[in-house]
PDB file of C-alpha atoms (C1' of nucleotides) in Angstrom:
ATOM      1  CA  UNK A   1     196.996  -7.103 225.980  1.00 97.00           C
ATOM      2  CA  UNK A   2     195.926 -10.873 226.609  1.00 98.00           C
ATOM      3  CA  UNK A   3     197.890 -12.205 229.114  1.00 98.00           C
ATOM      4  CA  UNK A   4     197.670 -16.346 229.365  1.00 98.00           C
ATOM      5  CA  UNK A   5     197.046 -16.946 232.990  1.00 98.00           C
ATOM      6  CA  UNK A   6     194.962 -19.648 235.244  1.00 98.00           C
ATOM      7  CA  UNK A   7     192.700 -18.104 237.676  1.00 98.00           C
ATOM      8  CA  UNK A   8     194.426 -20.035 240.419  1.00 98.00           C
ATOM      9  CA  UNK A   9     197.363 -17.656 239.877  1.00 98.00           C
ATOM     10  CA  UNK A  10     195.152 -14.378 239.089  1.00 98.00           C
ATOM     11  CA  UNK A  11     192.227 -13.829 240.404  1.00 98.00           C
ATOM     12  CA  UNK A  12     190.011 -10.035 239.684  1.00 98.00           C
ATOM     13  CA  UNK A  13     187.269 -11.310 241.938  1.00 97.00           C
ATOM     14  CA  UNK A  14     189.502 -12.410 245.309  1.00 98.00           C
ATOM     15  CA  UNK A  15     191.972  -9.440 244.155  1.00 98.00           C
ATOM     16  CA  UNK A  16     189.300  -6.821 244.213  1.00 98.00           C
ATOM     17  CA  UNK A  17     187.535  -8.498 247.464  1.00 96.00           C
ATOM     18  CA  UNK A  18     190.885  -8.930 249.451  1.00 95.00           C
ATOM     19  CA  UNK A  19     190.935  -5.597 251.449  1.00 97.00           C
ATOM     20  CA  UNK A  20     194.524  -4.518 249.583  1.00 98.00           C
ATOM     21  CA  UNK A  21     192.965  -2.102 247.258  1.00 98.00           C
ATOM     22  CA  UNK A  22     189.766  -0.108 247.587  1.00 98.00           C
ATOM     23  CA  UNK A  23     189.911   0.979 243.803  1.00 98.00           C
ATOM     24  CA  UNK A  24     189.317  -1.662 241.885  1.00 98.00           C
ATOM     25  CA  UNK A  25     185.498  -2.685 240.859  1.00 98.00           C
ATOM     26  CA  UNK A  26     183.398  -5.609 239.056  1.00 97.00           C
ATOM     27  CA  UNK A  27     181.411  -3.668 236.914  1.00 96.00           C
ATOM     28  CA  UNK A  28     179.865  -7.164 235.318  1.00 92.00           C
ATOM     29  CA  UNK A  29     180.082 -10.617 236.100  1.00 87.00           C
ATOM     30  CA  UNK A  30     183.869 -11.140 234.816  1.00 86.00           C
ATOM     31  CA  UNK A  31     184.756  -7.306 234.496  1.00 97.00           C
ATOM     32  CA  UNK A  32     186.852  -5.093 236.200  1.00 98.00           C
ATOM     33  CA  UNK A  33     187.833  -1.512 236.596  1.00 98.00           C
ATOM     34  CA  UNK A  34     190.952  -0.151 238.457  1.00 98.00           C
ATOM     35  CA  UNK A  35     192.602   3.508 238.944  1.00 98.00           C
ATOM     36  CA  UNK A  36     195.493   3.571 240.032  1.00 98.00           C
ATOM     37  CA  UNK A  37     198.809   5.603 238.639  1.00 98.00           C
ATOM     38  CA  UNK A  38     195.939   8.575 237.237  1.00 98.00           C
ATOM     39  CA  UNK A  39     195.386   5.846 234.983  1.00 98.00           C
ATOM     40  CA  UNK A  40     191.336   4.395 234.174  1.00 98.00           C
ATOM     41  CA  UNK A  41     192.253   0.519 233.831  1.00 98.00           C
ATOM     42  CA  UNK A  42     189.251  -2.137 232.294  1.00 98.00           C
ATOM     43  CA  UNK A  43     190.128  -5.980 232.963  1.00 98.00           C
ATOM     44  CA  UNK A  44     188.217  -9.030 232.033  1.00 98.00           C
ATOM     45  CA  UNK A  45     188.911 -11.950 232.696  1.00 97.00           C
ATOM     46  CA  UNK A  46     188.095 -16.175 231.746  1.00 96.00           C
ATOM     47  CA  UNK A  47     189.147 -19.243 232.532  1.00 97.00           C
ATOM     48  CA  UNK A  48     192.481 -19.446 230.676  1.00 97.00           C
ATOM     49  CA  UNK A  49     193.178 -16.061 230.218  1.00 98.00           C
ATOM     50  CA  UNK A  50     192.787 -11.898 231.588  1.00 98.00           C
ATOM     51  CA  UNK A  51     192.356  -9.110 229.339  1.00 98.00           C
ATOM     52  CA  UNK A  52     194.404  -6.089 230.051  1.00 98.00           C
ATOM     53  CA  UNK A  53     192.375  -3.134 228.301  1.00 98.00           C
ATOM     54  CA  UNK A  54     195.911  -1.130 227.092  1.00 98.00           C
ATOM     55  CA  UNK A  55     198.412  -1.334 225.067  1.00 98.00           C
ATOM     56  CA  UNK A  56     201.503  -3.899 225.420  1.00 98.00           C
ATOM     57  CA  UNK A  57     203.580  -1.022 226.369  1.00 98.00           C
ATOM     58  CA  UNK A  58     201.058   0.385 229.199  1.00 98.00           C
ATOM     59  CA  UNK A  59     200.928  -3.129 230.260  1.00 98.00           C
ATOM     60  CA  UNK A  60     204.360  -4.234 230.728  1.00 98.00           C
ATOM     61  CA  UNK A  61     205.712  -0.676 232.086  1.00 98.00           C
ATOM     62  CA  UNK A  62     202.901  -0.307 234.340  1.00 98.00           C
ATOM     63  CA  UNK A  63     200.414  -2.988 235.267  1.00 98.00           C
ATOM     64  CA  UNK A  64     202.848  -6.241 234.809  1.00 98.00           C
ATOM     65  CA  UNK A  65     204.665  -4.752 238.295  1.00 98.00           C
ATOM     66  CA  UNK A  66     201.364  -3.874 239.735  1.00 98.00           C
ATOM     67  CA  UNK A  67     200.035  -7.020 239.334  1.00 98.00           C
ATOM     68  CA  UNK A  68     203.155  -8.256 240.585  1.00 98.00           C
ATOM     69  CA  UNK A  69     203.272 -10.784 237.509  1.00 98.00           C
ATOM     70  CA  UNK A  70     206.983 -11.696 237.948  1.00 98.00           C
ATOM     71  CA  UNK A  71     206.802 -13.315 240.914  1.00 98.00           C
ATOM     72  CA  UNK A  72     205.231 -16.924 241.090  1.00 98.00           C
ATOM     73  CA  UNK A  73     202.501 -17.729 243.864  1.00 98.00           C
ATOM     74  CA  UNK A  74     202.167 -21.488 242.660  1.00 98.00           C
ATOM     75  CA  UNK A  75     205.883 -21.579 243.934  1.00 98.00           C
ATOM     76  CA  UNK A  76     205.417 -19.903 247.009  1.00 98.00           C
ATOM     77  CA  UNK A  77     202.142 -22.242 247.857  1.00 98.00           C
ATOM     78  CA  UNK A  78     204.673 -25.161 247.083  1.00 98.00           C
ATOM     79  CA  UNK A  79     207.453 -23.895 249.244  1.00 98.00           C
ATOM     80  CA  UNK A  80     204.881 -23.073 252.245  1.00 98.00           C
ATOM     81  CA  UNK A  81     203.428 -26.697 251.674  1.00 98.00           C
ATOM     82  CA  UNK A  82     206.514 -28.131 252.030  1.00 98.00           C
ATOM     83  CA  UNK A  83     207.282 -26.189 255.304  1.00 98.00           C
ATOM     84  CA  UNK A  84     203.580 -26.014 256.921  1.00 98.00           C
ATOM     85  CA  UNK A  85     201.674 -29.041 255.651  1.00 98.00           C
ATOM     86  CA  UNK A  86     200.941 -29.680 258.776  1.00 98.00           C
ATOM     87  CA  UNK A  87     198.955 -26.378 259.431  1.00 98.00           C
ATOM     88  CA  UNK A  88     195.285 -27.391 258.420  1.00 98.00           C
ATOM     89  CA  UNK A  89     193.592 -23.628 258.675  1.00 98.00           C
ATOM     90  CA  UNK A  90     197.164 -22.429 256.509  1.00 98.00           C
ATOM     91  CA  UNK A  91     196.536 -25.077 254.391  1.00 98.00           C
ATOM     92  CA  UNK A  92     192.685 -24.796 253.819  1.00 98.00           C
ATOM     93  CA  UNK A  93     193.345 -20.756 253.236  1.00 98.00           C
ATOM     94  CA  UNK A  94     195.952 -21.607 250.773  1.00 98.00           C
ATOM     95  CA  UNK A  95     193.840 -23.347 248.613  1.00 98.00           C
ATOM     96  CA  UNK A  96     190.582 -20.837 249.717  1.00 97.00           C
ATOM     97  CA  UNK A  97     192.783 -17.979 248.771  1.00 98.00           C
ATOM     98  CA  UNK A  98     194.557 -19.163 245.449  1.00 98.00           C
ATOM     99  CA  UNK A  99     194.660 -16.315 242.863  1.00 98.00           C
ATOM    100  CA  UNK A 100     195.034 -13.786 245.222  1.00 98.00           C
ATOM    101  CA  UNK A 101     198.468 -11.629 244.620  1.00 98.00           C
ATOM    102  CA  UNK A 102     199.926  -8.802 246.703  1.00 98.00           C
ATOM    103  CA  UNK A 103     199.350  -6.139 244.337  1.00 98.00           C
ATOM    104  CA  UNK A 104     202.174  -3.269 244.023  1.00 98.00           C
ATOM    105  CA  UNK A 105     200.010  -0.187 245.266  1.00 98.00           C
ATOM    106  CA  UNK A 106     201.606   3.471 245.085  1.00 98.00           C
ATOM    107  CA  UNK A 107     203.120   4.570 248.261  1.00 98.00           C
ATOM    108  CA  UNK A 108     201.611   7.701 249.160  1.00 98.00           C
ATOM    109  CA  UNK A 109     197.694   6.126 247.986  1.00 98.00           C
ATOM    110  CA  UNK A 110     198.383   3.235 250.483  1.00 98.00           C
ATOM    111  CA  UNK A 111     199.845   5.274 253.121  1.00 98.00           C
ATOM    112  CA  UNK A 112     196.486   7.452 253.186  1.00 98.00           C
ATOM    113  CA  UNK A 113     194.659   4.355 252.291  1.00 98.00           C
ATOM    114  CA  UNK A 114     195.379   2.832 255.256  1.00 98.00           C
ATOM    115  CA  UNK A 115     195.603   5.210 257.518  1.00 98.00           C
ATOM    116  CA  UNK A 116     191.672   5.560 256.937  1.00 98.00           C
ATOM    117  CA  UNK A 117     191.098   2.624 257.005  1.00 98.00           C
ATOM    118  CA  UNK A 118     191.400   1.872 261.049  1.00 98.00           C
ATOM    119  CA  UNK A 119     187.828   1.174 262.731  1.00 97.00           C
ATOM    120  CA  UNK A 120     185.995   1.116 259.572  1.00 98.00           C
ATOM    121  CA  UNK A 121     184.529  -1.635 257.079  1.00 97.00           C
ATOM    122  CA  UNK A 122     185.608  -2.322 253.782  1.00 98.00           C
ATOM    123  CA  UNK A 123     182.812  -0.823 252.037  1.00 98.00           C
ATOM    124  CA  UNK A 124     183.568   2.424 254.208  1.00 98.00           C
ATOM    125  CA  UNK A 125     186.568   2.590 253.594  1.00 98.00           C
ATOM    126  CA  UNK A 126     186.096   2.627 249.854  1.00 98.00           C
ATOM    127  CA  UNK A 127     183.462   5.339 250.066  1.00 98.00           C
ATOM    128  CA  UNK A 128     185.607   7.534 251.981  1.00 98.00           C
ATOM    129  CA  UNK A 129     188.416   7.258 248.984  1.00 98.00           C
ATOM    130  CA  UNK A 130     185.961   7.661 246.367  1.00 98.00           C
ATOM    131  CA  UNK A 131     184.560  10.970 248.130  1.00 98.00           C
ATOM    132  CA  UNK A 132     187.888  12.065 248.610  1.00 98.00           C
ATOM    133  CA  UNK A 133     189.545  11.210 245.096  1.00 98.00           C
ATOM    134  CA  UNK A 134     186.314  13.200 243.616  1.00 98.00           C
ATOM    135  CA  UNK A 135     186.590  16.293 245.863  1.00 98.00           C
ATOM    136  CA  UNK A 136     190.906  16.398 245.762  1.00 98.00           C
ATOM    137  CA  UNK A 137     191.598  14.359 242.540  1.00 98.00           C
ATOM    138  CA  UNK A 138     192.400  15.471 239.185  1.00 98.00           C
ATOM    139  CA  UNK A 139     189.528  14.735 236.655  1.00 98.00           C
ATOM    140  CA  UNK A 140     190.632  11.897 234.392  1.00 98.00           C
ATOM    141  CA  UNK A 141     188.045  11.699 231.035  1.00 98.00           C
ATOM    142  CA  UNK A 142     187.770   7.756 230.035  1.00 97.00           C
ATOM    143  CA  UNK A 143     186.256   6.182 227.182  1.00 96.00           C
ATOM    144  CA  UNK A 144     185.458   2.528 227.993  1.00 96.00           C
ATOM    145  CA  UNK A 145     185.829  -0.685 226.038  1.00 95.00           C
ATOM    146  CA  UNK A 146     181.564  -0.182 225.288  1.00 94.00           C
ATOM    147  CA  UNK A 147     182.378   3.155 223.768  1.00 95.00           C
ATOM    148  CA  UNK A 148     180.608   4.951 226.913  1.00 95.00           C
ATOM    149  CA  UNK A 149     182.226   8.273 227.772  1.00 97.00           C
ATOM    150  CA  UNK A 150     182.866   8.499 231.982  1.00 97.00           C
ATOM    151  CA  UNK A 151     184.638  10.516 234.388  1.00 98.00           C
ATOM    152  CA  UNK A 152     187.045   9.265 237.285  1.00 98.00           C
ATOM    153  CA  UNK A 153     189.255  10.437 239.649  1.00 98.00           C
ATOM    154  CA  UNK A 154     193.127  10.317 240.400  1.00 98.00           C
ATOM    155  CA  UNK A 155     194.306   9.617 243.997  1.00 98.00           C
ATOM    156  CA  UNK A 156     194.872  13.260 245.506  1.00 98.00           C
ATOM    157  CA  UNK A 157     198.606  14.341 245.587  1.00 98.00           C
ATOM    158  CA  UNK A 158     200.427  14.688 248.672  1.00 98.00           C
ATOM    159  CA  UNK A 159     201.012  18.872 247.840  1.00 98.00           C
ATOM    160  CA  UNK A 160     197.048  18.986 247.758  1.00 98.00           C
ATOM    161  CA  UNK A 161     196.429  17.228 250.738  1.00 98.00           C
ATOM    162  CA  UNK A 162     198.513  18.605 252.935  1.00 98.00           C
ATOM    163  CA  UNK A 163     197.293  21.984 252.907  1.00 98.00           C
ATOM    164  CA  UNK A 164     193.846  21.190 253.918  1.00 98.00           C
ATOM    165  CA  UNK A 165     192.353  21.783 257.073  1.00 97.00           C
ATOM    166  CA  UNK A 166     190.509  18.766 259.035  1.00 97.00           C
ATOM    167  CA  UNK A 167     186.892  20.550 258.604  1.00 97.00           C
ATOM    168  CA  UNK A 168     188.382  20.592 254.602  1.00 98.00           C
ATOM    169  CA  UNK A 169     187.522  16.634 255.277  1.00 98.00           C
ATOM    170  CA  UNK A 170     184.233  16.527 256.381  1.00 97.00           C
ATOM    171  CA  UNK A 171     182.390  15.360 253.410  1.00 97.00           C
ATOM    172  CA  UNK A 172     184.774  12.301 253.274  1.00 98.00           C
ATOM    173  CA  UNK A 173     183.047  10.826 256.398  1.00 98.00           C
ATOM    174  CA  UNK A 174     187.195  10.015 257.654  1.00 98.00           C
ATOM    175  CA  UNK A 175     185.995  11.754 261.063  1.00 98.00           C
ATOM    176  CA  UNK A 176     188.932  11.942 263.794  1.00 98.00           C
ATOM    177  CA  UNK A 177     191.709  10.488 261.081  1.00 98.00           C
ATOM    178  CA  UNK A 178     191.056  13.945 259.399  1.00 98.00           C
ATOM    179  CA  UNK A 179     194.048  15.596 261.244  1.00 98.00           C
ATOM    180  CA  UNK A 180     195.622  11.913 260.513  1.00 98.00           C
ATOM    181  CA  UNK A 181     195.330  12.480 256.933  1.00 98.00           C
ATOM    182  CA  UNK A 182     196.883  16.428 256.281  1.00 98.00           C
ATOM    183  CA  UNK A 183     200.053  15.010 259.273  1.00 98.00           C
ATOM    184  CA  UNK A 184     200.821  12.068 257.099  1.00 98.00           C
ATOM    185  CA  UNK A 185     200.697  14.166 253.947  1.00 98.00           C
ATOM    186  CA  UNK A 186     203.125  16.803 255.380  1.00 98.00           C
ATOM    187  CA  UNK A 187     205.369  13.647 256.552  1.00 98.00           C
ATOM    188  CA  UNK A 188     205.423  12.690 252.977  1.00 98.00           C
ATOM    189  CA  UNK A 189     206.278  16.072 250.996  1.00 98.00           C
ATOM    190  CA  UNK A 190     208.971  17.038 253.888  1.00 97.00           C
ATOM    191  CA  UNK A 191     210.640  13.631 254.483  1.00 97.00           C
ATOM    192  CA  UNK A 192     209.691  10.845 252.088  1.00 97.00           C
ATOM    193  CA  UNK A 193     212.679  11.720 249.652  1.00 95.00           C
ATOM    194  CA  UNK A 194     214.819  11.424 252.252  1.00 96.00           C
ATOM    195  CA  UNK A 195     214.470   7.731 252.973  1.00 96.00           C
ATOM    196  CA  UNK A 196     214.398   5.072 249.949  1.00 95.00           C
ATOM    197  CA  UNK A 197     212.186   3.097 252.218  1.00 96.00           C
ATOM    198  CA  UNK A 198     211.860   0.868 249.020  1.00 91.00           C
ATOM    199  CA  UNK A 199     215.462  -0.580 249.649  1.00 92.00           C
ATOM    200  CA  UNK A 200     215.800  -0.119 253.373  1.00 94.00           C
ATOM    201  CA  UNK A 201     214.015  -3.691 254.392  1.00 95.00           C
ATOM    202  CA  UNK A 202     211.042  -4.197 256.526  1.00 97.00           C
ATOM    203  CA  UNK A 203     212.009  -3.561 259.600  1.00 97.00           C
ATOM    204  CA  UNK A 204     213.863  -0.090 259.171  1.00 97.00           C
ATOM    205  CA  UNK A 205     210.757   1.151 256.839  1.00 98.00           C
ATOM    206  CA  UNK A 206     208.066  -0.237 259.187  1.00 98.00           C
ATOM    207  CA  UNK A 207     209.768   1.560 262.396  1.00 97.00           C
ATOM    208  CA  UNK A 208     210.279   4.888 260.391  1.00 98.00           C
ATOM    209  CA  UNK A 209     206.723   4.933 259.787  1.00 98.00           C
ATOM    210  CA  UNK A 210     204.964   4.117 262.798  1.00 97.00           C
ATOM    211  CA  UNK A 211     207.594   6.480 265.216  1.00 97.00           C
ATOM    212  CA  UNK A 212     207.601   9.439 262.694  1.00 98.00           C
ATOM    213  CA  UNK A 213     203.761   9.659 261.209  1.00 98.00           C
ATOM    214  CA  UNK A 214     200.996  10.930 263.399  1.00 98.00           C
ATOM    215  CA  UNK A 215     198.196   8.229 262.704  1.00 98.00           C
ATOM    216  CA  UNK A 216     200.452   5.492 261.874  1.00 98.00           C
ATOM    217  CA  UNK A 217     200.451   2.595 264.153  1.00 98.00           C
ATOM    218  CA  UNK A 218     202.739  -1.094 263.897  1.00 98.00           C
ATOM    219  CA  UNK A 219     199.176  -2.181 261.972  1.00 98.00           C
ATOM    220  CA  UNK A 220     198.983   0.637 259.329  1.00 98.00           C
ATOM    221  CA  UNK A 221     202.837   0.592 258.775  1.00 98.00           C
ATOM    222  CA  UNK A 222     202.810  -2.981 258.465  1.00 98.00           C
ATOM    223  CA  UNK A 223     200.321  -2.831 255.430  1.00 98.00           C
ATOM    224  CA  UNK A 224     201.999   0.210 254.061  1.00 98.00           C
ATOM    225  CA  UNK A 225     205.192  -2.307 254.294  1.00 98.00           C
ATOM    226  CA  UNK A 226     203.398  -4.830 252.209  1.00 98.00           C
ATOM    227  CA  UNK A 227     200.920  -2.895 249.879  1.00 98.00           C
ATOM    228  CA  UNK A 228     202.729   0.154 248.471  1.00 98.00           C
ATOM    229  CA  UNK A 229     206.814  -0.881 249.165  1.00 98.00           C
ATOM    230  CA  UNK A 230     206.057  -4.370 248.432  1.00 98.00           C
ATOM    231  CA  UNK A 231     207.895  -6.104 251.284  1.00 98.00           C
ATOM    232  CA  UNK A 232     206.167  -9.644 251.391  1.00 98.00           C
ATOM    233  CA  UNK A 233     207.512 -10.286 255.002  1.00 98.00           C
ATOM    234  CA  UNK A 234     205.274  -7.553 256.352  1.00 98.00           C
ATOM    235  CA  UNK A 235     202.575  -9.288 258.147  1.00 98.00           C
ATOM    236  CA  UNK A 236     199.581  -6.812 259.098  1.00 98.00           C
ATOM    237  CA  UNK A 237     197.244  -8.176 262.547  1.00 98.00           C
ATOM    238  CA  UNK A 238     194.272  -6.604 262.394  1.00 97.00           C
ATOM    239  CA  UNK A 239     190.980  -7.306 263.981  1.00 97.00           C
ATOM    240  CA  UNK A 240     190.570 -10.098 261.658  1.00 97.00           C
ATOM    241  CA  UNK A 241     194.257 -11.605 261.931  1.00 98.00           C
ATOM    242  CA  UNK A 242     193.796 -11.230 265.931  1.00 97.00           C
ATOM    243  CA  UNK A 243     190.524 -13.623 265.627  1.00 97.00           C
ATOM    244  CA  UNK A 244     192.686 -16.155 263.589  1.00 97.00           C
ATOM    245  CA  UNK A 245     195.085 -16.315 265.839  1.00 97.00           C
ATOM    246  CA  UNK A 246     192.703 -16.699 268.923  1.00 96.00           C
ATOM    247  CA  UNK A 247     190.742 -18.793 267.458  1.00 96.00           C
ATOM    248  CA  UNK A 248     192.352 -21.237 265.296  1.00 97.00           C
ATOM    249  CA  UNK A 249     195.961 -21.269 267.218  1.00 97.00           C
ATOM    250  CA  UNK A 250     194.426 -20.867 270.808  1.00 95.00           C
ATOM    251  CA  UNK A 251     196.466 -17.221 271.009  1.00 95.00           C
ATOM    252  CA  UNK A 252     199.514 -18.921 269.640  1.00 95.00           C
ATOM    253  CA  UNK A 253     201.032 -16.202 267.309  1.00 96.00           C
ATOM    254  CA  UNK A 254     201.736 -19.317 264.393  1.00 97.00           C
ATOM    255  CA  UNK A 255     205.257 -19.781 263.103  1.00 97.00           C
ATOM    256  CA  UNK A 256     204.464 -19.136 259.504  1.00 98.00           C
ATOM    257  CA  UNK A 257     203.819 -14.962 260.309  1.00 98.00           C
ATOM    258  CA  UNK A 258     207.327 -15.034 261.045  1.00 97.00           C
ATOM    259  CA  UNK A 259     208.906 -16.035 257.391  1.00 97.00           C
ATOM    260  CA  UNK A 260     209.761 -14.541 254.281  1.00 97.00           C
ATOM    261  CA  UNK A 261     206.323 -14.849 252.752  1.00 98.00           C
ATOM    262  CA  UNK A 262     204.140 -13.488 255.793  1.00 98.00           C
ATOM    263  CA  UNK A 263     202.409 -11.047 254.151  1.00 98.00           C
ATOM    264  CA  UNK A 264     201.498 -13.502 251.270  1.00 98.00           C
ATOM    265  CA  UNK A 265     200.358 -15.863 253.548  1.00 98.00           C
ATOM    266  CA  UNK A 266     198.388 -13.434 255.705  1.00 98.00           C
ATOM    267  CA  UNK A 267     196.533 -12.308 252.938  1.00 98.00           C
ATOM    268  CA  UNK A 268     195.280 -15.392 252.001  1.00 98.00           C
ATOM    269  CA  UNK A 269     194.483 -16.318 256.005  1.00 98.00           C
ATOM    270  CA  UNK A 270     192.454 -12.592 255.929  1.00 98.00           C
ATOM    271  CA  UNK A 271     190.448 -13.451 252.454  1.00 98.00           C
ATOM    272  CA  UNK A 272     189.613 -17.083 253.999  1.00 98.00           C
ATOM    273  CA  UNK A 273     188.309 -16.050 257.559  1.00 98.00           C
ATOM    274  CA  UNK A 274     186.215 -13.161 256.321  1.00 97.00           C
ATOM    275  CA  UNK A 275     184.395 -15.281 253.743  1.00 96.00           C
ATOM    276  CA  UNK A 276     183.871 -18.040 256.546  1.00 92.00           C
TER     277      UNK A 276
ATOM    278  C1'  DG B   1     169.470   1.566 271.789  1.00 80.85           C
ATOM    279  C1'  DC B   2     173.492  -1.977 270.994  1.00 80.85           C
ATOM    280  C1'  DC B   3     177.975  -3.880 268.759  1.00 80.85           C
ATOM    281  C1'  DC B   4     181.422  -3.839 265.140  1.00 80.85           C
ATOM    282  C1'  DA B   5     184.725  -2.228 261.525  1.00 80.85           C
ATOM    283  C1'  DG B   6     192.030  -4.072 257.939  1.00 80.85           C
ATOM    284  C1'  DG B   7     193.674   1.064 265.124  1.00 80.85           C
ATOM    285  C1'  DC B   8     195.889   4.758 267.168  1.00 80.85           C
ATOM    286  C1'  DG B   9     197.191   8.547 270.584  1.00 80.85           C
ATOM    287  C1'  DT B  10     197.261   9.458 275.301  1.00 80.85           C
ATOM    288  C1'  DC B  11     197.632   8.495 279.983  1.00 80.85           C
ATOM    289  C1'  DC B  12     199.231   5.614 283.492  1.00 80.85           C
ATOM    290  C1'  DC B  13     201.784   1.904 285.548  1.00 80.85           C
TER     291       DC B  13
ATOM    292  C1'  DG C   1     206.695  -2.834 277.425  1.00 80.85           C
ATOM    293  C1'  DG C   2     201.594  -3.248 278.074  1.00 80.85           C
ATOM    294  C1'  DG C   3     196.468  -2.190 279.556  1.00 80.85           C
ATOM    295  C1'  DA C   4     192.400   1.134 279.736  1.00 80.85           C
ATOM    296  C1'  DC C   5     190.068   4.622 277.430  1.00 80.85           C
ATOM    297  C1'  DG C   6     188.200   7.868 273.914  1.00 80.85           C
ATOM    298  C1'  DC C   7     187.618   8.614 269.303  1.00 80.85           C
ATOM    299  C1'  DA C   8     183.825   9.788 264.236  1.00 80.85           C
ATOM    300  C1'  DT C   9     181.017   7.372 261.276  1.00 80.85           C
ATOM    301  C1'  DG C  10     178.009   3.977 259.020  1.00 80.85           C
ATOM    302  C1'  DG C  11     175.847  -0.738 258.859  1.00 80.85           C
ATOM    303  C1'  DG C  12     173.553  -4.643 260.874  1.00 80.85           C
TER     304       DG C  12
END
DNA sequence: GCCCAGGCGTCCC
DNA sequence: GGGACGCATGGG
């Protein structure tokens, strides 16, 4: 599946490199490699155009949402323009940023995700979930676009998860967010089907989270929020976020982290600072 | 040895 | 509600 699309509304690189998704590798200069969904994805991509490696049906059931290909980021960068033109660093990040899109993650993946992902760097973080896909995942045998035959791993399920114990962990290097891990797991097989927190709005979903899962804080829930429901208003402060707002609004918390596209914005404030 | 990383639970006020 | 503190682990 070709998909005619400017990299200033799809970017792989700034995608992969955002800090949304810890799955999703260059293997060569253009290429790209995703799980997600059990599912081995290859992508390449040019100037004009990026190559989905599946068919049209895989494509527009699965990845097309993932992607998030039906909504427009040229028109939210116009709409924000028009509203905070004024903002230089919003502005500057904006342009910085264009390409990235909030990808639509799977819940229970981001939940975990995320929730190992406090205190640590990037490239940590993605270890951990590689280490933990390959000792909890399912096995999933992939033959790539080159003809090479390779193994990968699904996301763990929530069942397996939560019946480990935290020393079960170890070899994932997830230290003290162990116990963090096997809580938020048993939140998810007793009570997840009892919310639709896809429907409930950002506020109801991000309080249910942070008072009800051990490990979850207003932080973690917020990029739950954004990542795996898709709310675009959820606006994550980390470390990084913090620093923007110190720095560049003298401790102001800015206007635009207070609007529909937050999240959106955020995300393109978070890719800007950190490649500074 | 130090400080930092997409923070949170606990204790205390 | 907000501030201080401890927390596992790896990299610079």
């Amino acid at each position: 599946m070709i998909v005619e699309i400017s990299p200033t509304e799809l970017s792989l690189q700034k995608i992969a490199d955002s800090g949304q998704c810890f799955r999703m590798n260059r293997t060569r200069y253009g290429k790209y490699e995703l799980m997600a969904f059990g599912r081995y994805l290859e992508l390449e991509q040019d100037d004009h155009s990026v190559t989905f490696h599946c068919s049209d049906e895989e494509y527009s059931q699965i990845w097309s949402k993932y992607f998030d290909m039906s909504q427009s980021y040229r028109q939210i960068a116009e709409e924000t323009a028009q509203d905070f033109g004024a903002d230089e660093f919003l502005m500057d990040a904006m342009l910085e940023g264009q390409g990235i899109r909030i990808l639509h993650q799977e819940f229970f993946e981001t939940l975990i995700s995320f929730i190992i992902s406090q205190r640590k760097s990037i490239p940590s973080i993605r270890r951990s979930i590689e280490a933990l896909c390959r000792k909890y995942g399912d096995p999933i045998h992939v033959t790539r676009v080159t003809g090479e035959e390779i193994v990968r791993y699904s996301f763990p399920s929530a069942r397996m998860l939560a019946a480990l114990e935290s020393e079960d962990l170890k070899d994932c290097s997830v230290g003290y967010r162990a116990q963090y891990i096997i809580a938020a797991s048993q939140w998810y097989l007793q009570k997840h089907e009892t919310y639709n927190l896809e429907s409930m709005g950002f506020q109801t979903a991000v309080n249910i989270l942070r008072s009800e899962v051990f490990g979850v804080g207003i932080k973690v829930a917020s990029c739950v929020c954004l990542f795996g429901l898709h709310q675009l208003e959820a606006c994550p402060i980390d470390v990084w976020m913090q620093r923007i707002i110190d720095e560049d609004y003298g401790s102001d918390i800015p206007r635009w982290m207070d609007t529909q596209y937050a999240g959106v914005l955020q995300q393109y404030c978070f890719y800007y600072k950190r490649n500074l």
